[in-house]
Amino acid sequence: MSAAPVDRVTPMFWGIFSVGGFIVAFFLPIFIFMNSLAYGLHLVRWEKVQYQGALGWIRGDPAAAFLGGPLAWLAGWLPKLFLVVVIGGSLFHGLHRIKYVLYDFGLHKSKKVLDPIMYGIAAAGTVAAVFFAFSFP
Amino acid sequence: MATATVRKPYVRPRSALWWTKNPRYLLFQLRELSGAFVVLYAFLVLWQLWALRGGEDAYYSFELLWYSRPMMVLNAIILGFAVLHSITWFALTAKVPLFRIRGRPPPAALVVGANVAIWVAISYAILRLLYGGL
């Protein structure tokens, strides 16, 4: 009698879910606040959020001003990596959760269909994030 | 000689609205629902990047919408769910002890408190480093 095949895929997605959980918990609230609400609440100036300001943010201008000197080369990478990590972590974490909510609502028999859809959307969104973030100079 | 057995497991019937029956179940489903808002926000940011790539006029149209009252309300709701995720996630990590103090797992309050302290420190670091402060 042969042993049942070991499922290596499910634990991997639980692992990504867990890493994503920490990324979302630590990074997302401040990002939502600064990216969506701070200007509307009159906490930052229009110059910081309009087109040139947004381009400057993604270029790493504030980071360069903060780091300065020998670490300035890092500044251009930080906002882009931050975007990719936050978007990718959010998608893999959130879609994993949604999958199990759908199981709870009675779709647990559709694992074979749901898995590729959910993780496929997450992977596509992460690739899009890499492409978009690094398309800026 | 063993014969093949036929399994016919009993599946307990469950209402699709089981999670409305108890506040604990409701908090559980709200926490799980935070996943949907987190995913929604990821797509909103992708849309934002798309608009930013479109040039100055495209991004201006985007921002008129982004800072409109309904979008501000939606983004505030998303932030609420993100904070709910953070707090419930820290409570969850307390259930998986990574180390022991005098043979016992660390108290939950200590783990949650440490996580909140790290959360505040990281948020402040992002605010200063990536945004140059307020």
mmCIF file of C-alpha atoms in Angstrom:
data_model
loop_
_atom_site.group_PDB
_atom_site.id
_atom_site.type_symbol
_atom_site.label_atom_id
_atom_site.label_comp_id
_atom_site.label_asym_id
_atom_site.label_seq_id
_atom_site.Cartn_x
_atom_site.Cartn_y
_atom_site.Cartn_z
ATOM 1 C CA MET A 1 0.000 0.000 0.000
ATOM 2 C CA SER A 2 1.439 3.345 -1.000
ATOM 3 C CA ALA A 3 1.335 6.345 1.282
ATOM 4 C CA ALA A 4 -1.057 9.131 0.403
ATOM 5 C CA PRO A 5 0.699 11.845 -1.579
ATOM 6 C CA VAL A 6 1.940 14.659 0.615
ATOM 7 C CA ASP A 7 0.191 17.953 -0.027
ATOM 8 C CA ARG A 8 2.978 20.532 -0.378
ATOM 9 C CA VAL A 9 0.881 23.195 -2.088
ATOM 10 C CA THR A 10 -1.677 24.008 0.621
ATOM 11 C CA PRO A 11 0.933 24.651 3.365
ATOM 12 C CA MET A 12 2.827 26.933 0.974
ATOM 13 C CA PHE A 13 -0.253 29.113 0.446
ATOM 14 C CA TRP A 14 -0.876 29.163 4.200
ATOM 15 C CA GLY A 15 2.715 30.368 4.583
ATOM 16 C CA ILE A 16 2.243 33.171 2.056
ATOM 17 C CA PHE A 17 -1.051 34.013 3.792
ATOM 18 C CA SER A 18 0.827 34.352 7.075
ATOM 19 C CA VAL A 19 3.621 36.549 5.671
ATOM 20 C CA GLY A 20 0.961 38.646 3.930
ATOM 21 C CA GLY A 21 -0.902 38.917 7.232
ATOM 22 C CA PHE A 22 2.113 40.574 8.863
ATOM 23 C CA ILE A 23 2.694 42.870 5.877
ATOM 24 C CA VAL A 24 -0.958 43.987 5.897
ATOM 25 C CA ALA A 25 -1.026 44.393 9.691
ATOM 26 C CA PHE A 26 2.164 46.474 9.919
ATOM 27 C CA PHE A 27 2.201 48.413 6.618
ATOM 28 C CA LEU A 28 -1.333 48.874 5.292
ATOM 29 C CA PRO A 29 -3.036 51.205 7.827
ATOM 30 C CA ILE A 30 -0.395 53.963 7.598
ATOM 31 C CA PHE A 31 -0.292 53.559 3.808
ATOM 32 C CA ILE A 32 -4.093 53.928 3.475
ATOM 33 C CA PHE A 33 -3.982 56.925 5.789
ATOM 34 C CA MET A 34 -1.214 58.723 3.902
ATOM 35 C CA ASN A 35 -2.309 57.693 0.400
ATOM 36 C CA SER A 36 -6.065 58.199 0.721
ATOM 37 C CA LEU A 37 -7.021 60.339 3.704
ATOM 38 C CA ALA A 38 -4.224 62.705 4.792
ATOM 39 C CA TYR A 39 -4.825 65.268 2.032
ATOM 40 C CA GLY A 40 -8.625 65.127 2.431
ATOM 41 C CA LEU A 41 -8.190 65.774 6.161
ATOM 42 C CA HIS A 42 -5.997 68.833 5.362
ATOM 43 C CA LEU A 43 -2.917 67.214 6.914
ATOM 44 C CA VAL A 44 -0.696 67.460 3.828
ATOM 45 C CA ARG A 45 -0.389 70.116 1.143
ATOM 46 C CA TRP A 46 -1.760 69.725 -2.389
ATOM 47 C CA GLU A 47 1.782 69.968 -3.838
ATOM 48 C CA LYS A 48 2.632 66.678 -2.153
ATOM 49 C CA VAL A 49 -0.262 64.720 -3.672
ATOM 50 C CA GLN A 50 -0.744 66.245 -7.136
ATOM 51 C CA TYR A 51 0.873 64.784 -10.259
ATOM 52 C CA GLN A 52 4.442 66.039 -9.730
ATOM 53 C CA GLY A 53 4.259 65.262 -6.007
ATOM 54 C CA ALA A 54 3.048 61.711 -6.683
ATOM 55 C CA LEU A 55 5.799 61.207 -9.281
ATOM 56 C CA GLY A 56 8.329 62.566 -6.791
ATOM 57 C CA TRP A 57 7.042 60.171 -4.126
ATOM 58 C CA ILE A 58 7.443 57.130 -6.347
ATOM 59 C CA ARG A 59 10.884 58.397 -7.462
ATOM 60 C CA GLY A 60 11.806 58.441 -3.778
ATOM 61 C CA ASP A 61 12.362 62.189 -3.311
ATOM 62 C CA PRO A 62 11.200 62.271 0.362
ATOM 63 C CA ALA A 63 13.231 59.137 1.068
ATOM 64 C CA ALA A 64 16.323 60.647 -0.586
ATOM 65 C CA ALA A 65 15.958 63.806 1.510
ATOM 66 C CA PHE A 66 15.680 61.672 4.631
ATOM 67 C CA LEU A 67 18.489 59.228 3.883
ATOM 68 C CA GLY A 68 20.882 61.536 2.084
ATOM 69 C CA GLY A 69 24.590 60.872 1.503
ATOM 70 C CA PRO A 70 25.810 57.334 0.927
ATOM 71 C CA LEU A 71 22.351 55.735 1.261
ATOM 72 C CA ALA A 72 20.647 57.971 -1.321
ATOM 73 C CA TRP A 73 20.724 55.214 -3.975
ATOM 74 C CA LEU A 74 18.274 53.242 -1.809
ATOM 75 C CA ALA A 75 15.673 56.009 -2.002
ATOM 76 C CA GLY A 76 14.574 55.246 -5.568
ATOM 77 C CA TRP A 77 13.978 51.599 -4.681
ATOM 78 C CA LEU A 78 12.090 51.969 -1.411
ATOM 79 C CA PRO A 79 8.693 53.320 -2.603
ATOM 80 C CA LYS A 80 8.591 50.851 -5.507
ATOM 81 C CA LEU A 81 9.476 47.831 -3.352
ATOM 82 C CA PHE A 82 7.019 49.065 -0.730
ATOM 83 C CA LEU A 83 4.204 49.194 -3.316
ATOM 84 C CA VAL A 84 4.981 45.709 -4.638
ATOM 85 C CA VAL A 85 5.242 44.177 -1.153
ATOM 86 C CA VAL A 86 2.058 45.847 0.107
ATOM 87 C CA ILE A 87 -0.018 45.085 -3.014
ATOM 88 C CA GLY A 88 1.289 41.509 -3.349
ATOM 89 C CA GLY A 89 0.951 40.779 0.375
ATOM 90 C CA SER A 90 -2.567 42.234 0.444
ATOM 91 C CA LEU A 91 -3.700 40.215 -2.560
ATOM 92 C CA PHE A 92 -2.305 36.832 -1.490
ATOM 93 C CA HIS A 93 -3.460 37.312 2.096
ATOM 94 C CA GLY A 94 -6.903 38.725 1.315
ATOM 95 C CA LEU A 95 -7.815 36.323 -1.478
ATOM 96 C CA HIS A 96 -6.796 33.357 0.701
ATOM 97 C CA ARG A 97 -9.198 34.639 3.365
ATOM 98 C CA ILE A 98 -11.978 35.210 0.836
ATOM 99 C CA LYS A 99 -11.462 31.653 -0.383
ATOM 100 C CA TYR A 100 -12.138 30.236 3.063
ATOM 101 C CA VAL A 101 -15.161 32.541 3.500
ATOM 102 C CA LEU A 102 -16.517 31.107 0.253
ATOM 103 C CA TYR A 103 -15.855 27.592 1.636
ATOM 104 C CA ASP A 104 -17.895 28.586 4.691
ATOM 105 C CA PHE A 105 -20.723 29.690 2.459
ATOM 106 C CA GLY A 106 -20.837 26.212 0.956
ATOM 107 C CA LEU A 107 -18.274 26.302 -1.855
ATOM 108 C CA HIS A 108 -15.882 23.872 -0.109
ATOM 109 C CA LYS A 109 -16.575 21.321 -2.842
ATOM 110 C CA SER A 110 -15.172 23.683 -5.500
ATOM 111 C CA LYS A 111 -11.560 23.742 -4.226
ATOM 112 C CA LYS A 112 -10.159 22.680 -7.601
ATOM 113 C CA VAL A 113 -11.859 25.635 -9.300
ATOM 114 C CA LEU A 114 -11.452 28.238 -6.550
ATOM 115 C CA ASP A 115 -7.717 27.690 -5.928
ATOM 116 C CA PRO A 116 -6.504 28.633 -9.405
ATOM 117 C CA ILE A 117 -8.947 31.566 -9.631
ATOM 118 C CA MET A 118 -7.983 33.102 -6.282
ATOM 119 C CA TYR A 119 -4.215 32.601 -6.435
ATOM 120 C CA GLY A 120 -4.284 33.409 -10.159
ATOM 121 C CA ILE A 121 -5.842 36.831 -9.440
ATOM 122 C CA ALA A 122 -3.287 37.406 -6.656
ATOM 123 C CA ALA A 123 -0.361 36.480 -8.907
ATOM 124 C CA ALA A 124 -1.648 38.622 -11.801
ATOM 125 C CA GLY A 125 -2.151 41.619 -9.500
ATOM 126 C CA THR A 126 1.346 41.232 -8.063
ATOM 127 C CA VAL A 127 2.873 41.075 -11.537
ATOM 128 C CA ALA A 128 0.888 44.193 -12.472
ATOM 129 C CA ALA A 129 2.215 45.927 -9.340
ATOM 130 C CA VAL A 130 5.825 45.109 -10.300
ATOM 131 C CA PHE A 131 5.235 46.306 -13.849
ATOM 132 C CA PHE A 132 3.511 49.559 -12.798
ATOM 133 C CA ALA A 133 5.822 50.447 -9.922
ATOM 134 C CA PHE A 134 9.023 49.950 -11.913
ATOM 135 C CA SER A 135 7.642 51.663 -15.027
ATOM 136 C CA PHE A 136 8.437 55.008 -13.390
ATOM 137 C CA PRO A 137 11.995 56.328 -13.732
ATOM 138 C CA MET B 1 -9.370 -10.706 4.317
ATOM 139 C CA ALA B 2 -10.261 -7.081 4.440
ATOM 140 C CA THR B 3 -13.139 -5.934 2.371
ATOM 141 C CA ALA B 4 -13.522 -2.476 0.944
ATOM 142 C CA THR B 5 -15.509 -0.291 3.273
ATOM 143 C CA VAL B 6 -17.945 2.245 2.052
ATOM 144 C CA ARG B 7 -17.727 5.563 3.885
ATOM 145 C CA LYS B 8 -20.826 7.577 4.182
ATOM 146 C CA PRO B 9 -19.830 10.396 6.531
ATOM 147 C CA TYR B 10 -22.525 12.362 8.264
ATOM 148 C CA VAL B 11 -22.450 16.003 7.237
ATOM 149 C CA ARG B 12 -24.161 18.171 9.811
ATOM 150 C CA PRO B 13 -26.561 20.545 8.097
ATOM 151 C CA ARG B 14 -25.588 24.164 8.585
ATOM 152 C CA SER B 15 -27.492 27.316 7.775
ATOM 153 C CA ALA B 16 -25.745 29.778 5.461
ATOM 154 C CA LEU B 17 -26.461 32.417 8.114
ATOM 155 C CA TRP B 18 -24.788 30.530 10.990
ATOM 156 C CA TRP B 19 -22.416 33.445 11.653
ATOM 157 C CA THR B 20 -25.287 35.781 12.624
ATOM 158 C CA LYS B 21 -26.243 33.622 15.590
ATOM 159 C CA ASN B 22 -23.481 34.738 17.988
ATOM 160 C CA PRO B 23 -21.437 37.971 18.334
ATOM 161 C CA ARG B 24 -18.222 35.908 18.372
ATOM 162 C CA TYR B 25 -19.122 34.354 15.017
ATOM 163 C CA LEU B 26 -19.960 37.836 13.706
ATOM 164 C CA LEU B 27 -16.551 39.222 14.756
ATOM 165 C CA PHE B 28 -14.956 36.186 13.098
ATOM 166 C CA GLN B 29 -16.775 36.880 9.822
ATOM 167 C CA LEU B 30 -16.006 40.625 10.013
ATOM 168 C CA ARG B 31 -12.327 39.723 10.441
ATOM 169 C CA GLU B 32 -12.531 37.414 7.447
ATOM 170 C CA LEU B 33 -14.412 40.139 5.536
ATOM 171 C CA SER B 34 -11.415 42.451 6.109
ATOM 172 C CA GLY B 35 -9.701 40.275 3.474
ATOM 173 C CA ALA B 36 -12.158 41.575 0.856
ATOM 174 C CA PHE B 37 -11.437 45.211 1.754
ATOM 175 C CA VAL B 38 -7.680 44.620 1.722
ATOM 176 C CA VAL B 39 -7.976 43.112 -1.774
ATOM 177 C CA LEU B 40 -10.207 45.998 -2.881
ATOM 178 C CA TYR B 41 -7.585 48.498 -1.700
ATOM 179 C CA ALA B 42 -4.807 46.681 -3.572
ATOM 180 C CA PHE B 43 -6.838 47.065 -6.772
ATOM 181 C CA LEU B 44 -7.599 50.723 -6.000
ATOM 182 C CA VAL B 45 -3.840 51.381 -5.738
ATOM 183 C CA LEU B 46 -3.235 49.543 -9.026
ATOM 184 C CA TRP B 47 -5.878 51.828 -10.561
ATOM 185 C CA GLN B 48 -4.081 54.835 -9.039
ATOM 186 C CA LEU B 49 -0.757 53.727 -10.560
ATOM 187 C CA TRP B 50 -2.507 53.230 -13.897
ATOM 188 C CA ALA B 51 -3.817 56.830 -13.709
ATOM 189 C CA LEU B 52 -0.387 58.137 -12.708
ATOM 190 C CA ARG B 53 1.115 56.443 -15.761
ATOM 191 C CA GLY B 54 -1.539 58.135 -17.892
ATOM 192 C CA GLY B 55 0.017 61.577 -17.364
ATOM 193 C CA GLU B 56 -0.915 64.800 -15.650
ATOM 194 C CA ASP B 57 -4.510 65.150 -16.912
ATOM 195 C CA ALA B 58 -5.408 61.521 -16.254
ATOM 196 C CA TYR B 59 -4.029 61.756 -12.721
ATOM 197 C CA TYR B 60 -5.890 64.996 -12.048
ATOM 198 C CA SER B 61 -9.197 63.356 -13.048
ATOM 199 C CA PHE B 62 -8.306 60.423 -10.834
ATOM 200 C CA GLU B 63 -7.628 62.672 -7.848
ATOM 201 C CA LEU B 64 -10.936 64.556 -8.267
ATOM 202 C CA LEU B 65 -12.579 61.165 -7.765
ATOM 203 C CA TRP B 66 -10.086 59.922 -5.159
ATOM 204 C CA TYR B 67 -10.713 62.875 -2.850
ATOM 205 C CA SER B 68 -14.472 63.054 -3.446
ATOM 206 C CA ARG B 69 -16.724 62.530 -0.432
ATOM 207 C CA PRO B 70 -17.895 58.970 -1.340
ATOM 208 C CA MET B 71 -14.318 57.792 -1.996
ATOM 209 C CA MET B 72 -13.104 59.350 1.266
ATOM 210 C CA VAL B 73 -15.869 57.465 3.110
ATOM 211 C CA LEU B 74 -15.014 54.207 1.320
ATOM 212 C CA ASN B 75 -11.299 54.652 2.069
ATOM 213 C CA ALA B 76 -12.084 55.400 5.724
ATOM 214 C CA ILE B 77 -14.121 52.167 5.903
ATOM 215 C CA ILE B 78 -11.221 50.279 4.298
ATOM 216 C CA LEU B 79 -8.855 51.802 6.881
ATOM 217 C CA GLY B 80 -11.238 50.636 9.641
ATOM 218 C CA PHE B 81 -11.103 47.068 8.331
ATOM 219 C CA ALA B 82 -7.301 47.290 7.970
ATOM 220 C CA VAL B 83 -7.008 48.299 11.635
ATOM 221 C CA LEU B 84 -9.397 45.475 12.583
ATOM 222 C CA HIS B 85 -7.082 43.138 10.691
ATOM 223 C CA SER B 86 -3.999 44.475 12.501
ATOM 224 C CA ILE B 87 -5.506 44.065 15.970
ATOM 225 C CA THR B 88 -6.996 40.618 15.343
ATOM 226 C CA TRP B 89 -3.736 39.523 13.679
ATOM 227 C CA PHE B 90 -1.728 40.572 16.749
ATOM 228 C CA ALA B 91 -4.207 38.692 18.967
ATOM 229 C CA LEU B 92 -3.725 35.666 16.711
ATOM 230 C CA THR B 93 0.076 35.738 16.931
ATOM 231 C CA ALA B 94 -0.279 35.566 20.726
ATOM 232 C CA LYS B 95 -1.772 32.087 20.260
ATOM 233 C CA VAL B 96 1.404 30.781 18.581
ATOM 234 C CA PRO B 97 4.150 31.069 21.218
ATOM 235 C CA LEU B 98 7.572 31.402 19.573
ATOM 236 C CA PHE B 99 9.433 31.349 22.866
ATOM 237 C CA ARG B 100 8.843 30.493 26.508
ATOM 238 C CA ILE B 101 9.455 32.403 29.708
ATOM 239 C CA ARG B 102 10.368 30.062 32.585
ATOM 240 C CA GLY B 103 8.816 27.175 30.696
ATOM 241 C CA ARG B 104 5.549 28.957 30.019
ATOM 242 C CA PRO B 105 4.331 30.682 26.860
ATOM 243 C CA PRO B 106 4.503 34.493 27.122
ATOM 244 C CA PRO B 107 1.246 36.100 28.315
ATOM 245 C CA ALA B 108 -1.038 37.230 25.480
ATOM 246 C CA ALA B 109 -1.039 40.836 26.705
ATOM 247 C CA LEU B 110 2.764 40.962 26.380
ATOM 248 C CA VAL B 111 2.746 39.579 22.823
ATOM 249 C CA VAL B 112 -0.084 41.883 21.681
ATOM 250 C CA GLY B 113 1.571 44.856 23.406
ATOM 251 C CA ALA B 114 4.924 44.136 21.736
ATOM 252 C CA ASN B 115 3.210 43.811 18.352
ATOM 253 C CA VAL B 116 1.377 47.116 18.810
ATOM 254 C CA ALA B 117 4.678 48.783 19.787
ATOM 255 C CA ILE B 118 6.346 47.416 16.617
ATOM 256 C CA TRP B 119 3.305 48.507 14.584
ATOM 257 C CA VAL B 120 3.546 52.088 15.879
ATOM 258 C CA ALA B 121 7.323 52.153 15.295
ATOM 259 C CA ILE B 122 7.006 50.837 11.712
ATOM 260 C CA SER B 123 4.161 53.263 10.924
ATOM 261 C CA TYR B 124 6.235 56.179 12.203
ATOM 262 C CA ALA B 125 9.289 54.988 10.251
ATOM 263 C CA ILE B 126 7.228 54.780 7.022
ATOM 264 C CA LEU B 127 5.748 58.224 7.684
ATOM 265 C CA ARG B 128 9.192 59.805 8.138
ATOM 266 C CA LEU B 129 11.172 57.790 5.604
ATOM 267 C CA LEU B 130 8.743 57.436 2.670
ATOM 268 C CA TYR B 131 6.610 60.540 3.154
ATOM 269 C CA GLY B 132 9.012 62.956 4.834
ATOM 270 C CA GLY B 133 6.547 63.448 7.679
ATOM 271 C CA LEU B 134 3.149 65.119 7.510
#
